[in-house]
mmCIF file of C-alpha atoms in Angstrom:
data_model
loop_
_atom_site.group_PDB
_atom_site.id
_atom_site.type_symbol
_atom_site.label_atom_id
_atom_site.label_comp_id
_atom_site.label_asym_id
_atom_site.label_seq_id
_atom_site.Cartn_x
_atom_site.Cartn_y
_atom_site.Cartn_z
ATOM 1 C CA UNK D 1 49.111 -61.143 6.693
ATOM 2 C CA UNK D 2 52.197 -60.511 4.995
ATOM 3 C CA UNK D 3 52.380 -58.803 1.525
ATOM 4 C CA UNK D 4 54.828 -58.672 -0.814
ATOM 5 C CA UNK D 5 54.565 -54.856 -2.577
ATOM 6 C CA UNK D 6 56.199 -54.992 -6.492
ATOM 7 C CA UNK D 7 57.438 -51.374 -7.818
ATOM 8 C CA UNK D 8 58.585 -50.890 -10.766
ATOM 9 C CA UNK D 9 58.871 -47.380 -11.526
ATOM 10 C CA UNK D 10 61.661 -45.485 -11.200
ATOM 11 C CA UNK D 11 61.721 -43.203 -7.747
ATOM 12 C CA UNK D 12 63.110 -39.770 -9.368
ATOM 13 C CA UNK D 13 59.912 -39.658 -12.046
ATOM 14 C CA UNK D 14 56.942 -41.246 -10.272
ATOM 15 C CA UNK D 15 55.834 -41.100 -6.792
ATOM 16 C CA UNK D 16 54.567 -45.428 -7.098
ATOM 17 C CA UNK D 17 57.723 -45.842 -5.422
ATOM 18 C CA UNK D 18 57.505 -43.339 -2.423
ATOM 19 C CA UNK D 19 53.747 -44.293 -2.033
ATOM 20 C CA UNK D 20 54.656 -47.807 -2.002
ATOM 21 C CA UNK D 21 56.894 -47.043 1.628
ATOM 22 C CA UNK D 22 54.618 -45.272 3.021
ATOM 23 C CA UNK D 23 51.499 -48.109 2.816
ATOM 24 C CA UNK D 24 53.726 -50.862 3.667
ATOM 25 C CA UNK D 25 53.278 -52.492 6.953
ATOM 26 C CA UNK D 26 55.777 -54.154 9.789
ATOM 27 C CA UNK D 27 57.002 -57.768 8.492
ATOM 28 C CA UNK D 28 55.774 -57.113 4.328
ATOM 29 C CA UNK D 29 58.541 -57.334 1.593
ATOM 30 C CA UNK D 30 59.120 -55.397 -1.277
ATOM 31 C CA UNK D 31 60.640 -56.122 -4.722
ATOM 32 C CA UNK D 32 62.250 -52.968 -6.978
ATOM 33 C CA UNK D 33 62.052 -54.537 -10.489
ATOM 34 C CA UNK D 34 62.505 -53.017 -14.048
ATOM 35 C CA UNK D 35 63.261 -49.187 -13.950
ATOM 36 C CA UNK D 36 62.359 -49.285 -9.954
ATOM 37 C CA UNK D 37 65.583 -50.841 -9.637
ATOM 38 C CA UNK D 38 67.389 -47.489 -9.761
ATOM 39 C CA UNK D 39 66.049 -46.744 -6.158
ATOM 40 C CA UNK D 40 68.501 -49.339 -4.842
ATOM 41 C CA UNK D 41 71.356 -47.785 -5.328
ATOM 42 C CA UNK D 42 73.082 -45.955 -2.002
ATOM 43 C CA UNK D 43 74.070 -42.600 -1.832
ATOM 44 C CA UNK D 44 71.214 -41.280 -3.988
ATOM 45 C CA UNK D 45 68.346 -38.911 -3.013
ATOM 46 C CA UNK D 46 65.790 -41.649 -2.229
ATOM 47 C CA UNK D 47 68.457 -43.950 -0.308
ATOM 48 C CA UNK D 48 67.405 -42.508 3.342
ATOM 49 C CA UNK D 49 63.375 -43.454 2.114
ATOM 50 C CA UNK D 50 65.097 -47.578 1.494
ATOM 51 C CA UNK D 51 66.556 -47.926 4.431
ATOM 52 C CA UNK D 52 64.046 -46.459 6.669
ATOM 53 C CA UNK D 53 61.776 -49.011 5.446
ATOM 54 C CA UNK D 54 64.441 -51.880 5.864
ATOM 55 C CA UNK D 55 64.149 -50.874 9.849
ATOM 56 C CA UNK D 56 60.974 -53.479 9.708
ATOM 57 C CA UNK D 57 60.445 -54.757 6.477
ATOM 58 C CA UNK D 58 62.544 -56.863 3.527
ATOM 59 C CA UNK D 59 63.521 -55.078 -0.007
ATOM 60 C CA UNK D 60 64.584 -57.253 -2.495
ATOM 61 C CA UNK D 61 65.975 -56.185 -5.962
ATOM 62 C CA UNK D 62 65.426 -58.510 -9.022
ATOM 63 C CA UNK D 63 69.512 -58.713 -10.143
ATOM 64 C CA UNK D 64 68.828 -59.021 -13.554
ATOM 65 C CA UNK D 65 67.510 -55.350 -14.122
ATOM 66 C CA UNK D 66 70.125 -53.927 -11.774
ATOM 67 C CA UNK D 67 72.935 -55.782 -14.447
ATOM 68 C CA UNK D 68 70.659 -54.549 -17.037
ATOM 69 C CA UNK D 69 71.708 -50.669 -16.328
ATOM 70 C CA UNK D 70 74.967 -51.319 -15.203
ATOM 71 C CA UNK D 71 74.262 -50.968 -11.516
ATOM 72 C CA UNK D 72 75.766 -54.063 -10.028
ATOM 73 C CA UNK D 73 77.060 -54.194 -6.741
ATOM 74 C CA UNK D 74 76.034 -50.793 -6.220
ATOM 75 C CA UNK D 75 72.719 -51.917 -3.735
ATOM 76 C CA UNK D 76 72.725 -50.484 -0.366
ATOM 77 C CA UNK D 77 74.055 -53.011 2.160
ATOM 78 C CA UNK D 78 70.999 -55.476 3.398
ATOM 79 C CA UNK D 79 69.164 -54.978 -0.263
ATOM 80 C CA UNK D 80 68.151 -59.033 -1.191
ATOM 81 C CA UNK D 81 69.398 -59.300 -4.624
ATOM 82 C CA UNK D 82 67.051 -62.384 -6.497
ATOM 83 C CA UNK D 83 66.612 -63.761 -9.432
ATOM 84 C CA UNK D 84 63.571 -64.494 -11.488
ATOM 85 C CA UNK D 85 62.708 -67.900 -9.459
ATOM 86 C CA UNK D 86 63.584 -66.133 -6.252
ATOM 87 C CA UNK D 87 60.671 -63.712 -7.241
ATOM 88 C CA UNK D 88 58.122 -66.466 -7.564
ATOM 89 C CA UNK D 89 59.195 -67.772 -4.504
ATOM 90 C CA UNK D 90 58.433 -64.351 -2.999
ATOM 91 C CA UNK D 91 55.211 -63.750 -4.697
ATOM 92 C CA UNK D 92 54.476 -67.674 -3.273
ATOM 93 C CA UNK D 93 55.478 -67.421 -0.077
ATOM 94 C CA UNK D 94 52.947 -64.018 0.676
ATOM 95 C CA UNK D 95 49.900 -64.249 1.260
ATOM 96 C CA UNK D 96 48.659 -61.658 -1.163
ATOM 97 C CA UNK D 97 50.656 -59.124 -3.492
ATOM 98 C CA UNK D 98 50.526 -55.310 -4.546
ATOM 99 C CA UNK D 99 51.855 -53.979 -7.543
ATOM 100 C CA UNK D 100 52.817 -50.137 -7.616
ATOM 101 C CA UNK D 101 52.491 -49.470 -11.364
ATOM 102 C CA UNK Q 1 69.576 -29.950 -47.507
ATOM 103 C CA UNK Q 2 68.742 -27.429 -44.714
ATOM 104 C CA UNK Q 3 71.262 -28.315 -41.656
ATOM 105 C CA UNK Q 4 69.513 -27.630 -38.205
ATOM 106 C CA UNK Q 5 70.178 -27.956 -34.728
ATOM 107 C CA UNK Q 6 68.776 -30.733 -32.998
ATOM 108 C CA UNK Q 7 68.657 -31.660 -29.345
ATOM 109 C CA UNK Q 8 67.789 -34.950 -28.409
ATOM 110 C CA UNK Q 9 66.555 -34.702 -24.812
ATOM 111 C CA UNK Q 10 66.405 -38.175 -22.622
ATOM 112 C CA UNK Q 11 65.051 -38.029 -19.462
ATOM 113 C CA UNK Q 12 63.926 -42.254 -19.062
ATOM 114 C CA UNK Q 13 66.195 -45.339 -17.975
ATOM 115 C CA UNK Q 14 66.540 -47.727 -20.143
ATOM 116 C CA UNK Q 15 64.625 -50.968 -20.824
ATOM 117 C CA UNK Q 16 61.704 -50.524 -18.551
ATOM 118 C CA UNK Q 17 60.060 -48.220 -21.058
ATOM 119 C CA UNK Q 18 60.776 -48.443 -25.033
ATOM 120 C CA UNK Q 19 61.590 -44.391 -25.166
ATOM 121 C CA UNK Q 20 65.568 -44.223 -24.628
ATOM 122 C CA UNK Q 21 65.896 -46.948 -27.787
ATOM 123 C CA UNK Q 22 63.329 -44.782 -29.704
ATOM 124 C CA UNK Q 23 65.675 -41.737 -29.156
ATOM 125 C CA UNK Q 24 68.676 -43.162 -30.097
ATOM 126 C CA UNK Q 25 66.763 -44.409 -33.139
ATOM 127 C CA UNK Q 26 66.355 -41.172 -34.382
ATOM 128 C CA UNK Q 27 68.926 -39.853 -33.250
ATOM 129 C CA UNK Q 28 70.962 -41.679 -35.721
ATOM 130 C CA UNK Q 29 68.247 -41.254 -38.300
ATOM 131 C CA UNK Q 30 69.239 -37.421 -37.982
ATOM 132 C CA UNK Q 31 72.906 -37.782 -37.857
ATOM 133 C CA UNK Q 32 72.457 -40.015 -41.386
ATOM 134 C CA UNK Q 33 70.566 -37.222 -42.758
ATOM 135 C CA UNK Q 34 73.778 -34.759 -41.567
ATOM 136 C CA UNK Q 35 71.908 -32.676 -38.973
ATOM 137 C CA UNK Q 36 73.726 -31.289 -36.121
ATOM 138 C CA UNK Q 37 73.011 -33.223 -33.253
ATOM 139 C CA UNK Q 38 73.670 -32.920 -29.850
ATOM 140 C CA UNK Q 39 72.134 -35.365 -26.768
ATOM 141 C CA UNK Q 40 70.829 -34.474 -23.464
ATOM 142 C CA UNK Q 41 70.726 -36.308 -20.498
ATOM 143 C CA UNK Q 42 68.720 -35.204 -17.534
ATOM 144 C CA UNK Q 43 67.265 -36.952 -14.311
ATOM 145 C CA UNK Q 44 67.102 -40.993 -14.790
ATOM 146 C CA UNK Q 45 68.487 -40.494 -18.763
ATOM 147 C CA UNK Q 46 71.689 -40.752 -17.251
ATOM 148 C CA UNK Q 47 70.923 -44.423 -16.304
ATOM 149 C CA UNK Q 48 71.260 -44.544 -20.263
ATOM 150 C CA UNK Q 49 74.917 -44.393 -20.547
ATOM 151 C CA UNK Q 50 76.172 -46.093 -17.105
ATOM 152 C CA UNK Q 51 78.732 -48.241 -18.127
ATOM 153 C CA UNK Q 52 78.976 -52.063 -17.514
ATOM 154 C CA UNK Q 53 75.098 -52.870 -18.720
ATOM 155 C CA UNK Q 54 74.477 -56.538 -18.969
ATOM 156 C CA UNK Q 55 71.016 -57.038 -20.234
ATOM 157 C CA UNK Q 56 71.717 -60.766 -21.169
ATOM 158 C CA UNK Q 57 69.628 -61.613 -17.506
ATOM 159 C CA UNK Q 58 66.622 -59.932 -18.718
ATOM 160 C CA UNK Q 59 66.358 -61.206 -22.402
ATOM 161 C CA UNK Q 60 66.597 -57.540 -24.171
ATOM 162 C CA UNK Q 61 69.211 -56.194 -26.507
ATOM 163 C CA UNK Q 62 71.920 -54.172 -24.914
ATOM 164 C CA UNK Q 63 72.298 -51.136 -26.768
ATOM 165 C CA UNK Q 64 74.397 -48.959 -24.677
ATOM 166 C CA UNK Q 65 77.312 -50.280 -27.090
ATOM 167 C CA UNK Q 66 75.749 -48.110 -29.955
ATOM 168 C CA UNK Q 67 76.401 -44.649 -28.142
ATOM 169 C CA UNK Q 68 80.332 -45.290 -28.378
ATOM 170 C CA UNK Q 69 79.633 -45.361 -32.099
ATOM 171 C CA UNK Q 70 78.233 -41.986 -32.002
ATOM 172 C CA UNK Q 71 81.427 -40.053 -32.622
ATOM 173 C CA UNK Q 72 81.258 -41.889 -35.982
ATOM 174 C CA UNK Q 73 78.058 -40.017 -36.922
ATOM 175 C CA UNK Q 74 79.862 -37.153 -35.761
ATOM 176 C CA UNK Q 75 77.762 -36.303 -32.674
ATOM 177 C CA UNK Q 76 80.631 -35.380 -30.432
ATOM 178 C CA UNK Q 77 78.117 -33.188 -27.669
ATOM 179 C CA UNK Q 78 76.693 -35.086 -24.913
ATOM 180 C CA UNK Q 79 74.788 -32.967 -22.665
ATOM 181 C CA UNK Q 80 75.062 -34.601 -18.839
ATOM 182 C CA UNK Q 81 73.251 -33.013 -15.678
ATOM 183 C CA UNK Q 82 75.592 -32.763 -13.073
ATOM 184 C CA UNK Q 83 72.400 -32.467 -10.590
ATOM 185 C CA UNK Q 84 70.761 -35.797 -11.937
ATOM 186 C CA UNK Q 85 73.770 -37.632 -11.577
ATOM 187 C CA UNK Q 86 74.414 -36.584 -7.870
ATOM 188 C CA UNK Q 87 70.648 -37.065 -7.084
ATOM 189 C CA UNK Q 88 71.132 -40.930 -8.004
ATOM 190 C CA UNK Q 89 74.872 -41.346 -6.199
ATOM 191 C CA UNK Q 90 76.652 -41.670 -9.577
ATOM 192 C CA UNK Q 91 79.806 -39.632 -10.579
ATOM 193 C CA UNK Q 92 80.752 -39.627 -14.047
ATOM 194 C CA UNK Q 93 82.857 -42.491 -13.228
ATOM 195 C CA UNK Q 94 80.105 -44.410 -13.191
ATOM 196 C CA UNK Q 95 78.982 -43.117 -16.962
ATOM 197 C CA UNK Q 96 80.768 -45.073 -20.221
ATOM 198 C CA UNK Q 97 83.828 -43.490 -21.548
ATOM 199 C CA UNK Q 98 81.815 -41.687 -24.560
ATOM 200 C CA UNK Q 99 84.493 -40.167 -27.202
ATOM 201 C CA UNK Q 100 84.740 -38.905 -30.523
ATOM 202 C CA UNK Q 101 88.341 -38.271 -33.111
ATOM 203 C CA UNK Q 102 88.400 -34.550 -33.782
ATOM 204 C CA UNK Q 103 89.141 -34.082 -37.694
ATOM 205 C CA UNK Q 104 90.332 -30.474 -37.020
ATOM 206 C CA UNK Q 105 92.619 -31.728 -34.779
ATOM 207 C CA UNK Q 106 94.276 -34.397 -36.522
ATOM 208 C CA UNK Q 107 91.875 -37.202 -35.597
ATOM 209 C CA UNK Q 108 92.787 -36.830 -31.557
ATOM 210 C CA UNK Q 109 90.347 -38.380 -29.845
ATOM 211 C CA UNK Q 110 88.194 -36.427 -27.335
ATOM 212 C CA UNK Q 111 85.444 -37.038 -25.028
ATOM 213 C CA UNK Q 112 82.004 -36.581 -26.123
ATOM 214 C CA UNK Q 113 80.450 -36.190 -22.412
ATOM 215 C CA UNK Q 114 79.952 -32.710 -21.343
ATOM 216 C CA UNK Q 115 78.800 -32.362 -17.163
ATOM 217 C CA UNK Q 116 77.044 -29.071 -16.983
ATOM 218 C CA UNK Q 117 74.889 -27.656 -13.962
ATOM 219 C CA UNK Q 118 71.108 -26.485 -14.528
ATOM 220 C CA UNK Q 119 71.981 -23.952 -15.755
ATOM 221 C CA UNK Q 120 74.275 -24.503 -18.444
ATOM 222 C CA UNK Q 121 71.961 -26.837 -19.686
ATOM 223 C CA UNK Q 122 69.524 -24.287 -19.975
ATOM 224 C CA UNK Q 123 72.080 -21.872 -21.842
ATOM 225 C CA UNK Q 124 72.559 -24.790 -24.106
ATOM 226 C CA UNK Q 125 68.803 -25.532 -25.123
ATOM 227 C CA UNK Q 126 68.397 -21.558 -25.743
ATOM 228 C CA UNK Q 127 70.779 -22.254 -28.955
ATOM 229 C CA UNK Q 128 68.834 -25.013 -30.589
ATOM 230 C CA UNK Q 129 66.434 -25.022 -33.297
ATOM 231 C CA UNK Q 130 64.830 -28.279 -32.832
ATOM 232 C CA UNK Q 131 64.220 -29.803 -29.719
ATOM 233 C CA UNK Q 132 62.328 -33.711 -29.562
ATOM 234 C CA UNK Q 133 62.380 -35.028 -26.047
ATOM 235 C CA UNK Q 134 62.098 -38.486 -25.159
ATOM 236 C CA UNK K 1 57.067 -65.547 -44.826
ATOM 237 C CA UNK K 2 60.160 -66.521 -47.230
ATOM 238 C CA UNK K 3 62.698 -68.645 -46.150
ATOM 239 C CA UNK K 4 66.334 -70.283 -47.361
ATOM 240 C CA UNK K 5 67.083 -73.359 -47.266
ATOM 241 C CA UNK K 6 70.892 -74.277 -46.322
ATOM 242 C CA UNK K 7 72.027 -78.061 -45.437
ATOM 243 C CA UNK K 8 68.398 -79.128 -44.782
ATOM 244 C CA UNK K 9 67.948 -76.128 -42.639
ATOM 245 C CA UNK K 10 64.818 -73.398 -43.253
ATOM 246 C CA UNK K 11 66.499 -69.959 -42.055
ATOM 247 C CA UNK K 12 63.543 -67.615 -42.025
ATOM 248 C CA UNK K 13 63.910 -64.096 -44.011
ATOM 249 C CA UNK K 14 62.018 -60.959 -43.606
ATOM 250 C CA UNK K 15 59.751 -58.987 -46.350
ATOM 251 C CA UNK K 16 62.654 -57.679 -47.273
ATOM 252 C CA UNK K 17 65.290 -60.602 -47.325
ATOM 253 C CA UNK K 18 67.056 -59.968 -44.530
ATOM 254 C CA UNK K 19 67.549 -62.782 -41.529
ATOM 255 C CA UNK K 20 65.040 -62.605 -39.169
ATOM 256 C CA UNK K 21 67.159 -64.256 -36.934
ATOM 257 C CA UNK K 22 70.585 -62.898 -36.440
ATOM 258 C CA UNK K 23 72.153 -65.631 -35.188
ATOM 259 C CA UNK K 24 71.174 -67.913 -38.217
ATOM 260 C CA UNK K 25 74.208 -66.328 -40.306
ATOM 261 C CA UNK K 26 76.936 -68.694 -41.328
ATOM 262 C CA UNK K 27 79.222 -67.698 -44.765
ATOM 263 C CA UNK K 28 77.110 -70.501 -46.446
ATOM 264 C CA UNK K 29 73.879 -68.020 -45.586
ATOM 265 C CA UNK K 30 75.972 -65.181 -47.264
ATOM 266 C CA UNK K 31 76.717 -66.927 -50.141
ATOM 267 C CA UNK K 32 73.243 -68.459 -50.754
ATOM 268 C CA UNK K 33 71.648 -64.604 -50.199
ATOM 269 C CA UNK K 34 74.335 -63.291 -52.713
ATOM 270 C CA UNK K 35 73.603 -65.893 -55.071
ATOM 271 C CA UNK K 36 69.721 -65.405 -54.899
ATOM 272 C CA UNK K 37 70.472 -61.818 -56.085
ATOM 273 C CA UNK K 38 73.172 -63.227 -59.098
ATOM 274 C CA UNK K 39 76.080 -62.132 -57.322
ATOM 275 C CA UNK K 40 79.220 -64.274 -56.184
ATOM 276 C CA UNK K 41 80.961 -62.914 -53.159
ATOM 277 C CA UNK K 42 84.657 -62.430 -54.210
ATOM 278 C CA UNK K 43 87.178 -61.709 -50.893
ATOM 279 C CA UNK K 44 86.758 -57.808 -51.910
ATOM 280 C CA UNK K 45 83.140 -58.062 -50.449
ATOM 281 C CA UNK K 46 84.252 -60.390 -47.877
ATOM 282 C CA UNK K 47 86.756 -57.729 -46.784
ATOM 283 C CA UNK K 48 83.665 -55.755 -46.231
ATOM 284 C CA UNK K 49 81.214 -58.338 -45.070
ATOM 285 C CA UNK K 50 83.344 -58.918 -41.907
ATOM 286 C CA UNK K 51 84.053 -55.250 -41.444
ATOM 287 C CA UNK K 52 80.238 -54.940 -40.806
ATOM 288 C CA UNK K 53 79.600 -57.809 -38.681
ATOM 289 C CA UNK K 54 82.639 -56.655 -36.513
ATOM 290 C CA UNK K 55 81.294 -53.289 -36.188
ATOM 291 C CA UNK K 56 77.845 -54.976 -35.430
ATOM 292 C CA UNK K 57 79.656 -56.767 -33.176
ATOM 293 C CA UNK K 58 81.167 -53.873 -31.053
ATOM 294 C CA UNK K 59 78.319 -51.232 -31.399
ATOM 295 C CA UNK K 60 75.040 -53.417 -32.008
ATOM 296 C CA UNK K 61 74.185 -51.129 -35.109
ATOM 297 C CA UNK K 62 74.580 -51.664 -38.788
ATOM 298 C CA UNK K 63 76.477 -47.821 -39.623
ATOM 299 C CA UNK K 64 74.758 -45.740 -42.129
ATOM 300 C CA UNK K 65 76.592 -45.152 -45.769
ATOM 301 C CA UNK K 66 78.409 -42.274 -44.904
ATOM 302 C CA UNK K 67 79.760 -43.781 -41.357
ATOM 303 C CA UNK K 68 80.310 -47.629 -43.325
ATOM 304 C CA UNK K 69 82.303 -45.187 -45.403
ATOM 305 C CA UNK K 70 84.504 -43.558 -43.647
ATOM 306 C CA UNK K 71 85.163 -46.224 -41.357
ATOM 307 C CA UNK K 72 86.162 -48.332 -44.543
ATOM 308 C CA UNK K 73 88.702 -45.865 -45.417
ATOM 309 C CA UNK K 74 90.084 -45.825 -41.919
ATOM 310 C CA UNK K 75 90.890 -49.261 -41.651
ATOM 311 C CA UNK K 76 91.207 -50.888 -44.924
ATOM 312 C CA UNK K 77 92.406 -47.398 -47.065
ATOM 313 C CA UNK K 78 91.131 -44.326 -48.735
ATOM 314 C CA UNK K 79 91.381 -46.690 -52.086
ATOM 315 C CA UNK K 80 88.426 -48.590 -50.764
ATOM 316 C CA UNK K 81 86.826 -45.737 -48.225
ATOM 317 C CA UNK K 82 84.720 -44.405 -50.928
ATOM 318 C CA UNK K 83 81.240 -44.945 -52.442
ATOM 319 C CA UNK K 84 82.251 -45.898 -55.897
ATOM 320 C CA UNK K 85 84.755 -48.316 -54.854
ATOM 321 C CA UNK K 86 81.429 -49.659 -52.208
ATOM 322 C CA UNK K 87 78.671 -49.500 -55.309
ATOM 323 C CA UNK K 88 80.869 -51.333 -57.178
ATOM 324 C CA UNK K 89 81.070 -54.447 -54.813
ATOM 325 C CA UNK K 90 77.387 -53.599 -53.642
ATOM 326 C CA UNK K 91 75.018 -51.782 -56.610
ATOM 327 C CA UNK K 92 72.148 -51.951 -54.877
ATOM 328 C CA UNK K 93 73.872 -50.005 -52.304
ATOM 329 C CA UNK K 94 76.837 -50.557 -49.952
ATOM 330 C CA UNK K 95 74.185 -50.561 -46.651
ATOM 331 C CA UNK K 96 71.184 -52.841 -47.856
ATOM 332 C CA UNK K 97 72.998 -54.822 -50.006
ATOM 333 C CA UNK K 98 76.074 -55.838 -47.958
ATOM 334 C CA UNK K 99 74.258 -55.621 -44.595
ATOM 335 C CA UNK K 100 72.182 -58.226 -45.928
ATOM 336 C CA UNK K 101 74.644 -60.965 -46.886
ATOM 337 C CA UNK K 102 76.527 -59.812 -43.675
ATOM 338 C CA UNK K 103 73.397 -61.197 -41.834
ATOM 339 C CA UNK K 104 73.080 -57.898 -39.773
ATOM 340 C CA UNK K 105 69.597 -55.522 -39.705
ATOM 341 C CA UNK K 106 68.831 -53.305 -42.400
ATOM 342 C CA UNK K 107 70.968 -49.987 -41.480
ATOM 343 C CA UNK K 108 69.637 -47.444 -39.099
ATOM 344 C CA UNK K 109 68.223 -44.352 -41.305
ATOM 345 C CA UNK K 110 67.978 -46.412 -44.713
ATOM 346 C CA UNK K 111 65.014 -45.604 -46.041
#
């Protein structure tokens, strides 16, 4: 069953984030949108946490709040920038969803 | 009318939550009512003033735009955390070019954007009389 | 709520007169909220006018007195960078007054 896990809390001021990698299984997604989008960016603190958990599973980053704080094109390599029907489409194409508030 | 110190301290990114717009609210509310003002920003604050926002995607005012207008309210200190940057993989590069025109100086213009470690910060707050953190 | 009508068009208004919608503003919706208050713009306060909505423009605020003030004398001359030369164009006060004929928010710290 494949589940697509929503954050959006910022990484440096809540733990949603971190808590979020460590219950996500083999083959689920996850989606950084609204201040979680900060956690995409490479070279920070939290980086090393992202791409452990691309090894086996899919992050996506809603584009519009990465624009939103000036942090395009700064995404670690093999983040899935989408936009707002992309993330329907993700939410559709799981089979169940998890939000990390 | 009594002039004070005030430090604004911001320690949210912007748009997710409503608190860095409420800051800069008052902030300018306090510069109007000639207070001296200076602005902190410490862990994800600094998201705040990255330059290049585009909001337009989201459907919410970009008001990054205002802080370049704060050298016109004469708030020429902007407190940065050189930790909280490097934590997030920005440089000041990354931050808007944030300056102010020094009257004392005939009108040169400066930059407003002060990188200091823990603790300088620290030194910093130990001189203010008012302190609202957002 | 109150509203203007201009060319057939209702542009809504606020408590307060101001726009609700910013992007409603055309000069006809300056001159019909200047008339409402028995004032007829003259290119003085359109010399002003435009100097808010351009600083709107570039820093997404409407500046306080003092700042509008200053700025003023910066760009157009001391002659006009001063608040009797602003109250005289605007006597219910260079920020509300202008600001709202300019089609921008009520200033920041007007109270």
């Amino acid at each position: 069953m494949a589940m697509l896990h929503i954050v959006n809390k910022s990484p440096f001021e809540r733990v949603a984030f971190d808590s979020c990698l460590t219950h996500a299984n083999a083959g689920d997604s996850i989606i950084m949108i609204e201040d979680a989008v900060v956690g995409a960016v490479d070279g920070s603190s939290f980086s090393g946490k992202v791409k452990a958990a691309m090894a086996d599973k899919t992050v996506y980053v809603l584009g519009a709040d990465l624009a939103a704080r000036g942090l395009d094109g700064k995404a670690m390599d093999g983040i899935v920038s989408v936009d707002y029907a992309g993330f329907v489409d993700l939410t559709a194409n799981n089979d169940t969803t998890q939000s990390w508030l | 009318m009594t002039t004070k110190n005030f430090l604004f301290v911001n320690r949210k990114a912007p748009y997710g939550t409503v608190y860095a717009l409420e800051s800069l609210e008052v902030v300018l509310i306090s510069a109007a009512f000639e207070q001296n003002v200076s602005l902190a920003f410490i862990d994800d604050g600094v998201y705040q003033i990255t330059k290049g926002q585009n909001s337009k995607g989201i459907g919410m005012k970009n008001f990054s735009p205002t802080f370049r207008a704060l050298g016109d309210y004469d708030i020429t200190k902007l407190y940065v955390s050189s930790e909280s940057l490097a934590e997030r993989g920005l440089t000041v590069d990354d931050l808007m070019e944030l300056t102010y025109e020094d009257a004392d100086d005939d009108y040169a213009e400066k930059p407003s954007i002060i990188l200091v470690d823990a603790k300088g910060m620290a030194a910093m707050m130990a001189e203010q009389e008012v302190i609202l953190s957002f | 709520m109150a509203s203007l009508n201009i060319g057939g068009k209702d542009i809504a208004l606020d408590e307060e007169g101001y726009l609700e919608n910013l992007n409603d503003w055309t000069p006809e919706v300056a001159e019909a909220l200047a008339t409402a208050e028995d004032v007829t713009l003259t290119s003085e306060h359109w010399e002003i006018l435009n100097f808010l909505r351009e600083y709107y423009e570039e820093y997404q605020i409407a500046p306080a007195v003092r700042v509008l003030t200053k700025a003023v004398g910066k760009r157009l001359g001391a002659d006009k960078g001063n608040s009797k030369y602003l109250y005289s164009l605007f006597p219910y006060g260079p920020g509300k007054q202008a600001c709202k004929y300019g089609g921008l928010p009520k200033p920041t710290g007007c109270v």
